[in-house]
Tab-separated table of C-alpha atoms and ligand atoms in Angstrom:
chain	number	residue	atom	x	y	z
A	15	MET	CA	-21.229	-8.929	6.285
A	16	ILE	CA	-24.372	-7.063	5.266
A	17	ILE	CA	-25.621	-4.121	7.335
A	18	LEU	CA	-29.101	-2.639	7.243
A	19	ALA	CA	-29.056	0.947	8.532
A	20	ILE	CA	-31.937	3.204	9.535
A	21	GLU	CA	-31.921	6.986	10.036
A	22	THR	CA	-34.987	9.021	11.078
A	23	SER	CA	-33.495	11.739	13.292
A	24	CYS	CA	-35.035	14.618	11.389
A	25	ASP	CA	-37.285	14.840	8.334
A	26	ASP	CA	-35.704	12.299	5.978
A	27	THR	CA	-36.704	8.649	6.188
A	28	CYS	CA	-33.461	6.905	5.240
A	29	LEU	CA	-32.575	3.254	4.877
A	30	ALA	CA	-29.440	1.728	3.387
A	31	ILE	CA	-28.105	-1.764	2.865
A	32	VAL	CA	-24.314	-1.906	2.764
A	33	LYS	CA	-22.029	-4.871	2.160
A	34	VAL	CA	-18.672	-4.927	3.933
A	35	SER	CA	-15.939	-7.260	2.783
A	36	ASN	CA	-12.430	-7.810	4.097
A	37	LYS	CA	-12.352	-7.169	7.843
A	38	THR	CA	-8.776	-5.880	8.070
A	39	ARG	CA	-8.970	-3.457	5.128
A	40	PRO	CA	-12.734	-3.083	4.807
A	41	ARG	CA	-14.347	-2.431	1.460
A	42	PHE	CA	-17.893	-1.163	1.387
A	43	LYS	CA	-20.489	-1.579	-1.323
A	44	ILE	CA	-23.776	0.248	-1.072
A	45	LEU	CA	-26.436	-2.190	-2.251
A	46	SER	CA	-29.237	0.318	-1.748
A	47	ASN	CA	-29.529	3.779	-0.236
A	48	ILE	CA	-33.051	5.169	-0.124
A	49	ILE	CA	-33.907	8.647	1.096
A	50	SER	CA	-37.550	9.569	1.332
A	51	SER	CA	-37.631	13.334	1.820
A	52	GLN	CA	-40.459	15.219	3.530
A	53	VAL	CA	-39.434	18.621	2.182
A	54	LYS	CA	-42.699	19.076	0.286
A	55	ILE	CA	-44.709	18.470	3.435
A	56	HIS	CA	-42.703	20.820	5.695
A	57	LYS	CA	-42.339	23.555	3.099
A	58	LYS	CA	-45.539	25.278	4.090
A	59	TRP	CA	-44.333	25.613	7.693
A	60	GLY	CA	-40.931	27.028	6.658
A	61	GLY	CA	-39.268	24.426	8.886
A	62	ILE	CA	-39.766	20.965	10.304
A	63	TYR	CA	-42.949	20.229	12.181
A	64	PRO	CA	-41.995	17.261	14.463
A	65	ALA	CA	-45.466	15.687	14.791
A	66	LEU	CA	-45.854	15.632	11.019
A	67	ALA	CA	-42.311	14.318	10.544
A	68	LYS	CA	-43.053	11.460	12.951
A	69	ARG	CA	-46.258	10.556	11.129
A	70	GLU	CA	-44.450	10.524	7.782
A	71	HIS	CA	-41.619	8.332	9.119
A	72	GLN	CA	-44.227	5.879	10.410
A	73	ARG	CA	-45.964	5.870	7.082
A	74	ASN	CA	-42.815	5.642	4.966
A	75	LEU	CA	-40.455	3.298	6.799
A	76	PRO	CA	-42.067	-0.004	5.725
A	77	LEU	CA	-42.256	1.262	2.131
A	78	VAL	CA	-38.645	2.422	2.174
A	79	LEU	CA	-37.588	-0.953	3.611
A	80	LYS	CA	-39.490	-2.794	0.882
A	81	ARG	CA	-37.779	-0.713	-1.790
A	82	ALA	CA	-34.314	-0.992	-0.229
A	83	LEU	CA	-34.605	-4.784	0.025
A	84	LYS	CA	-35.828	-5.031	-3.552
A	85	GLU	CA	-32.950	-2.900	-4.879
A	86	ALA	CA	-30.394	-4.818	-2.888
A	87	LYS	CA	-31.952	-8.078	-4.169
A	88	SER	CA	-33.060	-9.147	-0.694
A	89	PRO	CA	-29.696	-10.178	0.772
A	90	LYS	CA	-29.323	-11.941	4.100
A	91	ILE	CA	-28.837	-9.176	6.683
A	92	ASP	CA	-26.221	-9.717	9.424
A	93	LEU	CA	-26.422	-6.511	11.471
A	94	ILE	CA	-28.775	-3.593	12.062
A	95	ALA	CA	-27.498	-0.065	12.733
A	96	VAL	CA	-29.904	2.657	13.830
A	97	THR	CA	-29.574	6.335	14.723
A	98	ILE	CA	-30.639	6.767	18.354
A	99	GLY	CA	-29.827	10.500	18.718
A	100	PRO	CA	-29.369	13.399	18.836
A	101	GLY	CA	-32.432	14.534	16.938
A	102	LEU	CA	-36.172	15.033	17.167
A	103	GLU	CA	-37.300	12.584	19.820
A	104	PRO	CA	-40.613	11.487	18.256
A	105	CYS	CA	-38.842	10.895	14.936
A	106	LEU	CA	-35.943	9.006	16.498
A	107	TRP	CA	-38.340	6.634	18.284
A	108	VAL	CA	-39.970	5.641	15.005
A	109	GLY	CA	-36.634	4.494	13.550
A	110	VAL	CA	-35.490	2.924	16.797
A	111	ASN	CA	-38.670	0.907	17.290
A	112	PHE	CA	-38.669	-0.211	13.674
A	113	ALA	CA	-35.039	-1.347	14.028
A	114	LYS	CA	-35.849	-3.160	17.283
A	115	ALA	CA	-38.749	-4.997	15.684
A	116	LEU	CA	-36.548	-6.118	12.771
A	117	ALA	CA	-33.758	-7.186	15.131
A	118	TYR	CA	-36.247	-9.228	17.159
A	119	PHE	CA	-37.953	-10.910	14.212
A	120	TRP	CA	-34.731	-11.609	12.310
A	121	ASN	CA	-32.793	-12.414	15.475
A	122	LEU	CA	-30.012	-9.955	14.645
A	123	PRO	CA	-27.555	-7.867	16.662
A	124	ILE	CA	-28.211	-4.149	16.654
A	125	VAL	CA	-25.785	-1.219	16.984
A	126	PRO	CA	-26.967	2.195	18.293
A	127	ILE	CA	-25.494	5.107	16.337
A	128	ASN	CA	-24.870	8.736	17.233
A	129	HIS	CA	-26.106	10.948	14.397
A	130	ILE	CA	-23.184	13.392	14.702
A	131	GLU	CA	-20.666	10.576	14.491
A	132	SER	CA	-22.339	9.229	11.364
A	133	HIS	CA	-22.027	12.702	9.771
A	134	ILE	CA	-18.286	12.579	10.567
A	135	LEU	CA	-17.857	9.076	9.153
A	136	ALA	CA	-19.737	10.056	5.983
A	137	ASN	CA	-16.301	11.307	4.949
A	138	LEU	CA	-15.227	7.729	4.385
A	139	LEU	CA	-17.809	7.436	1.621
A	140	PRO	CA	-16.247	8.272	-1.755
A	141	PRO	CA	-17.643	10.384	-4.607
A	142	ILE	CA	-20.409	8.635	-6.447
A	143	ARG	CA	-19.311	7.305	-9.782
A	144	SER	CA	-22.640	5.979	-10.930
A	145	LYS	CA	-25.327	8.382	-12.027
A	146	LEU	CA	-27.447	9.566	-9.135
A	147	LYS	CA	-31.141	9.263	-9.709
A	148	ILE	CA	-33.385	11.831	-8.100
A	149	GLU	CA	-36.891	11.067	-9.003
A	150	ASN	CA	-40.353	12.061	-8.086
A	151	GLN	CA	-42.004	8.782	-7.394
A	152	LYS	CA	-45.361	8.331	-9.049
A	153	SER	CA	-46.119	4.963	-7.496
A	154	PRO	CA	-48.783	4.996	-4.777
A	155	ASP	CA	-46.128	3.859	-2.315
A	156	PHE	CA	-44.256	7.133	-2.532
A	157	VAL	CA	-46.859	9.709	-3.450
A	158	GLY	CA	-45.114	13.005	-4.092
A	159	ILE	CA	-41.963	12.002	-2.275
A	160	PRO	CA	-38.697	12.608	-4.075
A	161	THR	CA	-36.373	9.684	-3.629
A	162	CYS	CA	-32.747	9.288	-4.499
A	163	ARG	CA	-30.784	6.111	-4.687
A	164	GLU	CA	-27.468	5.040	-5.972
A	165	LYS	CA	-25.325	1.967	-6.148
A	166	VAL	CA	-21.637	2.480	-5.682
A	167	LYS	CA	-18.574	0.591	-4.660
A	168	ILE	CA	-16.755	2.550	-2.056
A	169	LYS	CA	-13.039	2.564	-1.442
A	170	ASN	CA	-11.694	3.405	1.950
A	171	LYS	CA	-10.554	6.939	2.543
A	172	LYS	CA	-8.409	7.711	5.525
A	173	ILE	CA	-8.806	9.939	8.566
A	174	GLU	CA	-5.514	10.831	10.222
A	175	PHE	CA	-5.647	11.617	13.929
A	176	PRO	CA	-5.995	13.948	15.707
A	177	ALA	CA	-8.723	15.484	13.554
A	178	ILE	CA	-10.961	18.513	13.901
A	179	CYS	CA	-14.548	17.893	12.799
A	180	LEU	CA	-16.998	20.672	12.039
A	181	ILE	CA	-20.541	19.337	11.893
A	182	VAL	CA	-23.043	21.862	10.558
A	183	SER	CA	-26.623	20.833	9.928
A	184	GLY	CA	-30.193	21.888	10.541
A	185	GLY	CA	-29.975	20.753	14.165
A	186	HIS	CA	-26.299	21.053	15.112
A	187	THR	CA	-23.214	23.222	14.840
A	188	GLN	CA	-20.363	21.555	16.702
A	189	LEU	CA	-16.594	21.653	16.609
A	190	ILE	CA	-15.217	18.307	17.729
A	191	LEU	CA	-11.728	17.016	18.395
A	192	MET	CA	-11.512	13.401	17.197
A	193	LYS	CA	-8.586	11.478	18.677
A	194	ASP	CA	-9.469	8.116	17.137
A	195	PHE	CA	-12.539	6.183	16.007
A	196	GLY	CA	-14.957	6.455	18.906
A	197	LYS	CA	-12.867	9.033	20.816
A	198	TYR	CA	-14.307	12.516	20.721
A	199	LYS	CA	-14.208	15.767	22.647
A	200	ILE	CA	-16.674	18.570	21.910
A	201	LEU	CA	-14.627	21.792	21.815
A	202	GLY	CA	-17.454	24.160	21.051
A	203	GLU	CA	-21.057	24.242	19.973
A	204	ILE	CA	-23.987	26.416	19.224
A	205	ARG	CA	-25.513	28.635	21.888
A	206	ASP	CA	-28.747	29.408	20.050
A	207	ASP	CA	-29.789	28.963	16.391
A	208	VAL	CA	-27.534	26.539	14.480
A	209	ALA	CA	-26.119	27.407	11.053
A	210	GLY	CA	-28.706	25.438	9.034
A	211	GLU	CA	-31.525	26.897	11.130
A	212	CYS	CA	-30.162	30.400	10.468
A	213	PHE	CA	-30.212	29.715	6.721
A	214	ASP	CA	-33.757	28.371	7.036
A	215	LYS	CA	-35.039	31.318	9.116
A	216	VAL	CA	-33.394	33.965	6.926
A	217	ALA	CA	-34.898	32.284	3.863
A	218	ARG	CA	-38.288	32.519	5.570
A	219	ILE	CA	-37.817	36.246	6.308
A	220	LEU	CA	-36.885	36.839	2.686
A	221	GLY	CA	-39.834	34.777	1.480
A	222	LEU	CA	-37.617	32.213	-0.232
A	223	GLY	CA	-39.040	28.931	1.060
A	224	TYR	CA	-37.571	25.796	2.586
A	225	PRO	CA	-34.923	24.319	2.894
A	226	GLY	CA	-33.247	27.707	3.236
A	227	GLY	CA	-29.592	26.718	2.819
A	228	LEU	CA	-30.129	25.085	-0.519
A	229	ILE	CA	-32.305	27.928	-1.850
A	230	ILE	CA	-29.939	30.653	-0.616
A	231	GLU	CA	-26.977	28.890	-2.200
A	232	ALA	CA	-28.786	28.593	-5.535
A	233	LEU	CA	-29.829	32.244	-5.426
A	234	VAL	CA	-26.348	33.504	-4.588
A	235	SER	CA	-24.705	31.442	-7.290
A	236	MET	CA	-27.005	33.065	-9.870
A	237	LYS	CA	-25.272	36.342	-9.043
A	238	SER	CA	-23.755	37.398	-12.323
A	239	LYS	CA	-27.034	37.081	-14.206
A	240	VAL	CA	-29.008	39.090	-11.681
A	241	SER	CA	-26.448	41.863	-11.218
A	242	ARG	CA	-26.032	42.292	-14.968
A	243	GLN	CA	-29.772	42.594	-15.359
A	244	SER	CA	-30.066	44.873	-12.344
A	245	ARG	CA	-31.984	48.042	-13.075
A	246	ASP	CA	-32.756	49.182	-9.543
A	247	PRO	CA	-30.853	52.453	-8.966
A	248	ASP	CA	-30.898	51.929	-5.168
A	249	LEU	CA	-28.923	48.745	-5.412
A	250	SER	CA	-27.163	48.756	-8.751
A	251	GLY	CA	-25.276	52.045	-8.521
A	252	LYS	CA	-21.673	52.108	-9.626
A	253	ASN	CA	-19.096	50.932	-7.065
A	254	GLN	CA	-21.897	49.879	-4.758
A	255	LYS	CA	-20.722	46.569	-3.311
A	256	SER	CA	-23.580	45.618	-1.064
A	257	LYS	CA	-26.093	47.628	0.890
A	258	VAL	CA	-26.474	44.871	3.393
A	259	SER	CA	-23.742	44.481	5.963
A	260	LEU	CA	-24.179	41.837	8.647
A	261	PRO	CA	-22.226	40.836	11.778
A	262	ARG	CA	-19.927	37.795	12.043
A	263	PRO	CA	-21.103	36.598	15.491
A	264	MET	CA	-18.419	35.488	17.980
A	265	ILE	CA	-15.761	35.407	15.274
A	266	HIS	CA	-13.086	37.020	17.463
A	267	GLN	CA	-13.943	35.254	20.714
A	268	LYS	CA	-11.373	32.840	22.101
A	269	ASN	CA	-13.794	29.979	22.684
A	270	TYR	CA	-15.055	27.569	20.004
A	271	ASP	CA	-18.765	28.229	20.497
A	272	PHE	CA	-21.070	29.641	17.840
A	273	SER	CA	-24.152	31.859	17.827
A	274	PHE	CA	-26.239	32.623	14.767
A	275	SER	CA	-29.496	33.971	16.173
A	276	GLY	CA	-28.098	37.546	16.219
A	277	LEU	CA	-27.315	37.201	12.540
A	278	LYS	CA	-30.903	36.222	11.817
A	279	THR	CA	-32.159	39.151	13.933
A	280	ALA	CA	-29.838	41.543	12.070
A	281	VAL	CA	-31.402	40.364	8.808
A	282	LEU	CA	-34.872	40.898	10.237
A	283	TYR	CA	-34.074	44.479	11.382
A	284	ASN	CA	-32.477	45.326	8.076
A	285	PHE	CA	-35.469	43.881	6.226
A	286	LYS	CA	-37.940	45.884	8.337
A	287	THR	CA	-36.144	49.170	7.653
A	288	GLN	CA	-36.407	48.745	3.872
A	289	SER	CA	-39.274	50.085	1.796
A	290	PRO	CA	-41.770	47.480	0.531
A	291	LYS	CA	-40.357	47.976	-2.965
A	292	ILE	CA	-36.770	47.240	-1.927
A	293	ARG	CA	-37.826	44.291	0.230
A	294	LYS	CA	-39.354	42.628	-2.776
A	295	SER	CA	-36.550	43.482	-5.170
A	296	LYS	CA	-34.455	40.591	-6.462
A	297	GLU	CA	-31.269	42.571	-5.873
A	298	TYR	CA	-31.958	43.225	-2.186
A	299	ILE	CA	-32.968	39.627	-1.545
A	300	ARG	CA	-29.895	38.316	-3.330
A	301	GLU	CA	-27.501	40.727	-1.580
A	302	THR	CA	-28.936	39.766	1.812
A	303	ALA	CA	-28.726	36.061	1.016
A	304	LYS	CA	-25.142	36.463	-0.159
A	305	GLU	CA	-24.115	38.393	2.945
A	306	VAL	CA	-25.742	35.881	5.306
A	307	GLN	CA	-24.060	32.988	3.555
A	308	GLN	CA	-20.708	34.784	3.694
A	309	ALA	CA	-21.095	35.677	7.389
A	310	ILE	CA	-21.825	32.036	8.286
A	311	ILE	CA	-18.940	30.763	6.143
A	312	GLU	CA	-16.409	33.188	7.644
A	313	VAL	CA	-17.307	32.306	11.230
A	314	LEU	CA	-17.186	28.562	10.545
A	315	ILE	CA	-13.831	28.736	8.758
A	316	ARG	CA	-12.143	31.060	11.264
A	317	LYS	CA	-13.084	28.952	14.296
A	318	THR	CA	-12.243	25.632	12.652
A	319	ILE	CA	-8.796	26.724	11.482
A	320	LYS	CA	-8.072	28.238	14.889
A	321	ALA	CA	-8.897	24.897	16.555
A	322	ALA	CA	-6.890	22.995	13.928
A	323	LYS	CA	-3.835	25.102	14.766
A	324	GLU	CA	-4.258	24.836	18.515
A	325	PHE	CA	-4.563	21.049	18.473
A	326	LYS	CA	-2.023	20.544	15.661
A	327	VAL	CA	-4.425	18.251	13.837
A	328	LYS	CA	-3.655	16.064	10.850
A	329	SER	CA	-7.157	16.172	9.342
A	330	ILE	CA	-9.934	18.748	9.082
A	331	ILE	CA	-13.312	17.137	8.527
A	332	LEU	CA	-16.632	18.700	7.529
A	333	GLY	CA	-20.063	17.120	7.702
A	334	GLY	CA	-23.805	17.797	7.917
A	335	GLY	CA	-26.267	19.354	5.487
A	336	VAL	CA	-24.641	22.804	5.410
A	337	ALA	CA	-21.357	21.184	4.279
A	338	ALA	CA	-23.114	20.557	0.948
A	339	ASN	CA	-22.793	24.293	0.283
A	340	ASP	CA	-20.404	24.807	-2.653
A	341	GLU	CA	-19.204	28.219	-1.546
A	342	LEU	CA	-18.435	26.897	1.939
A	343	ARG	CA	-16.498	23.959	0.461
A	344	LYS	CA	-14.591	26.220	-1.920
A	345	GLN	CA	-13.653	28.851	0.670
A	346	PHE	CA	-12.760	26.215	3.257
A	347	ARG	CA	-10.470	24.459	0.814
A	348	SER	CA	-8.631	27.635	-0.138
A	349	ASN	CA	-8.330	28.915	3.451
A	350	VAL	CA	-7.038	25.561	4.665
A	351	SER	CA	-4.443	25.367	1.906
A	352	LEU	CA	-3.235	28.895	2.693
A	353	SER	CA	-2.999	28.327	6.432
A	354	GLN	CA	0.150	27.420	8.335
A	355	ILE	CA	-1.442	24.197	9.590
A	356	PHE	CA	-1.559	22.924	6.005
A	357	LYS	CA	2.172	23.363	5.566
A	358	GLU	CA	3.053	21.924	8.975
A	359	ASN	CA	0.672	19.048	9.724
A	360	LEU	CA	-2.144	18.559	7.313
A	361	GLY	CA	-0.799	17.451	3.968
A	362	ARG	CA	-2.752	16.899	0.773
A	363	GLN	CA	-5.283	14.397	2.103
A	364	GLY	CA	-5.873	16.334	5.312
A	365	PHE	CA	-9.024	18.203	4.317
A	366	LEU	CA	-12.045	15.924	4.082
A	367	VAL	CA	-15.534	16.798	3.006
A	368	PRO	CA	-18.157	14.178	2.098
A	369	PRO	CA	-19.662	13.853	-1.376
A	370	LYS	CA	-22.629	16.233	-1.384
A	371	ILE	CA	-25.261	13.506	-1.325
A	372	PHE	CA	-23.706	12.183	1.881
A	373	CYS	CA	-23.628	15.608	3.616
A	374	THR	CA	-27.366	15.695	4.178
A	375	ASP	CA	-29.033	12.921	6.155
A	376	ASN	CA	-28.692	9.417	4.737
A	377	ALA	CA	-28.400	5.887	6.109
A	378	ALA	CA	-25.228	4.833	4.235
A	379	MET	CA	-23.232	6.865	6.767
A	380	VAL	CA	-25.112	5.111	9.586
A	381	ALA	CA	-24.134	1.712	8.157
A	382	LEU	CA	-20.491	2.790	8.094
A	383	ALA	CA	-20.654	3.948	11.697
A	384	GLY	CA	-22.407	0.663	12.526
A	385	TYR	CA	-19.523	-1.301	11.066
A	386	TYR	CA	-16.878	0.571	13.072
A	387	HIS	CA	-18.846	0.056	16.295
A	388	TRP	CA	-19.495	-3.590	15.521
A	389	LEU	CA	-15.707	-4.024	15.226
A	390	ARG	CA	-15.426	-2.549	18.710
A	391	GLN	CA	-18.109	-4.864	20.061
A	392	LYS	CA	-20.672	-2.159	20.696
A	393	LYS	CA	-23.578	-4.285	19.493
A	394	LYS	CA	-26.523	-4.589	21.854
A	395	ASN	CA	-29.639	-6.608	22.466
A	396	TRP	CA	-32.701	-4.945	20.931
A	397	LYS	CA	-34.261	-4.604	24.395
A	398	ASP	CA	-31.490	-2.215	25.484
A	399	ILE	CA	-31.805	0.265	22.622
A	400	GLU	CA	-33.510	3.611	23.309
A	401	ALA	CA	-33.863	6.911	21.469
A	402	LYS	CA	-31.923	9.759	23.110
A	403	ALA	CA	-32.827	13.177	21.769
A	404	ASN	CA	-29.902	14.909	23.508
A	405	LEU	CA	-27.258	12.253	23.009
A	406	ARG	CA	-23.730	13.712	23.050
A	407	LEU	CA	-20.505	12.510	21.511
A	408	GLU	CA	-17.834	11.549	24.017
B	27	KG4	O1	-27.741	17.215	8.084
B	27	KG4	P1	-29.087	17.627	7.597
B	27	KG4	O2	-29.598	16.978	6.358
B	27	KG4	O3	-30.165	17.385	8.698
B	27	KG4	C1	-29.946	17.572	10.060
B	27	KG4	O4	-29.312	16.699	10.687
B	27	KG4	O5	-30.357	18.662	10.540
B	27	KG4	O6	-29.057	19.235	7.421
B	27	KG4	C2	-30.171	19.971	6.984
B	27	KG4	C3	-29.792	21.441	6.941
B	27	KG4	C4	-30.945	22.392	6.602
B	27	KG4	O7	-30.979	23.426	7.581
B	27	KG4	C5	-30.595	22.959	5.241
B	27	KG4	O8	-31.012	24.314	5.082
B	27	KG4	C6	-29.093	22.850	5.232
B	27	KG4	O9	-28.791	21.659	5.933
B	27	KG4	N1	-28.569	22.723	3.867
B	27	KG4	C7	-27.737	23.618	3.308
B	27	KG4	C8	-27.493	23.155	1.990
B	27	KG4	N2	-28.169	21.980	1.809
B	27	KG4	C9	-28.821	21.735	2.966
B	27	KG4	N3	-27.211	24.753	3.787
B	27	KG4	C10	-26.411	25.463	2.979
B	27	KG4	N4	-26.141	25.098	1.697
B	27	KG4	C11	-26.639	23.955	1.169
B	27	KG4	N5	-26.350	23.589	-0.075
B	28	ZN	ZN1	-28.018	15.363	10.070
């Protein structure tokens, strides 16, 4: 079976063609996986501007389809999977309508996909063995749009149930109990700014650009170089750990909700109290970035492990753009392996995090989700498919 998957919930126009063989023990092969990023366009706004994102999806989707079909050597498609929500409504509708048109013209079944679920199932995609190409397309089709694509065979990885899933992206921070494929319960979620948004807004305050998470991570990981070169007596004094100390919002609360807008505000206040010289200094910016990253990581880890213990889960699963953060992955791994849950229930394969390229938005994960829903007969007629900006997992 060959699945064509479409994802336009945010600012990436994504299309993948995935071949599934062997129904009982499925094997997946990604024939093409195209991601047309709009980062360059949204950079100047310091975040995503929905009307622009919609226009770019409209402009790019046919071109991305053409490229995906060419790379996959134009196979006969059997099923279409499309993200219907949650996400930016105008953007979702572009992908949904495109998918509906294809389903109508090719007379194909179509499966509606929840974006959060596809981030969870991205964990079943294995590390990429082939070399990943990230290129700046020069062809008129893709003016200035960086595209990445890869061809990989993917082996099945396993999720053991019950599982706790932490999905952290630019639009969502949710802690979900997964009892089986298709069976979810949201335990906690964000009350204000999500983790990715907090990274993005802090990066804007510090004048670092967009996307914030990626830039902050890169800046923090440059630490040794900067601190060795540090000459600023205000920030490089002996035994001075960090001048910037930020809160860990809701870390000790019993519930599983999150809140990161206070963290962003704390950064803003701290920034405003500094002299113009300090504000612009590399050391101050790096210390603030490091502290913000650490605050977010600590809250996410503490709440996830607490839920894992309470529900005696057999797997802990991460997903979403923020899960691409190396420090988060590293600290999660070590905290999980030190925790009691690891010794009692989890085992070696119990901590799952997707390959980095599959943490951020892509359509390969949508194809995978499409396959699991197709198995459960969730396919629909194209007429019944609608975008749902506030779609929830249940
Ligand atoms: O899942 P995603 O690609 O799109 C949404 O569904 O929102 O996530 C995008 C978010 C952005 O806020 C970006 O700043 C964040 O993921 N992000 C990161 C990293 N890479 C992307 N945050 C922290 N560290 C990273 N390496
Ligand atoms: Zn996403």
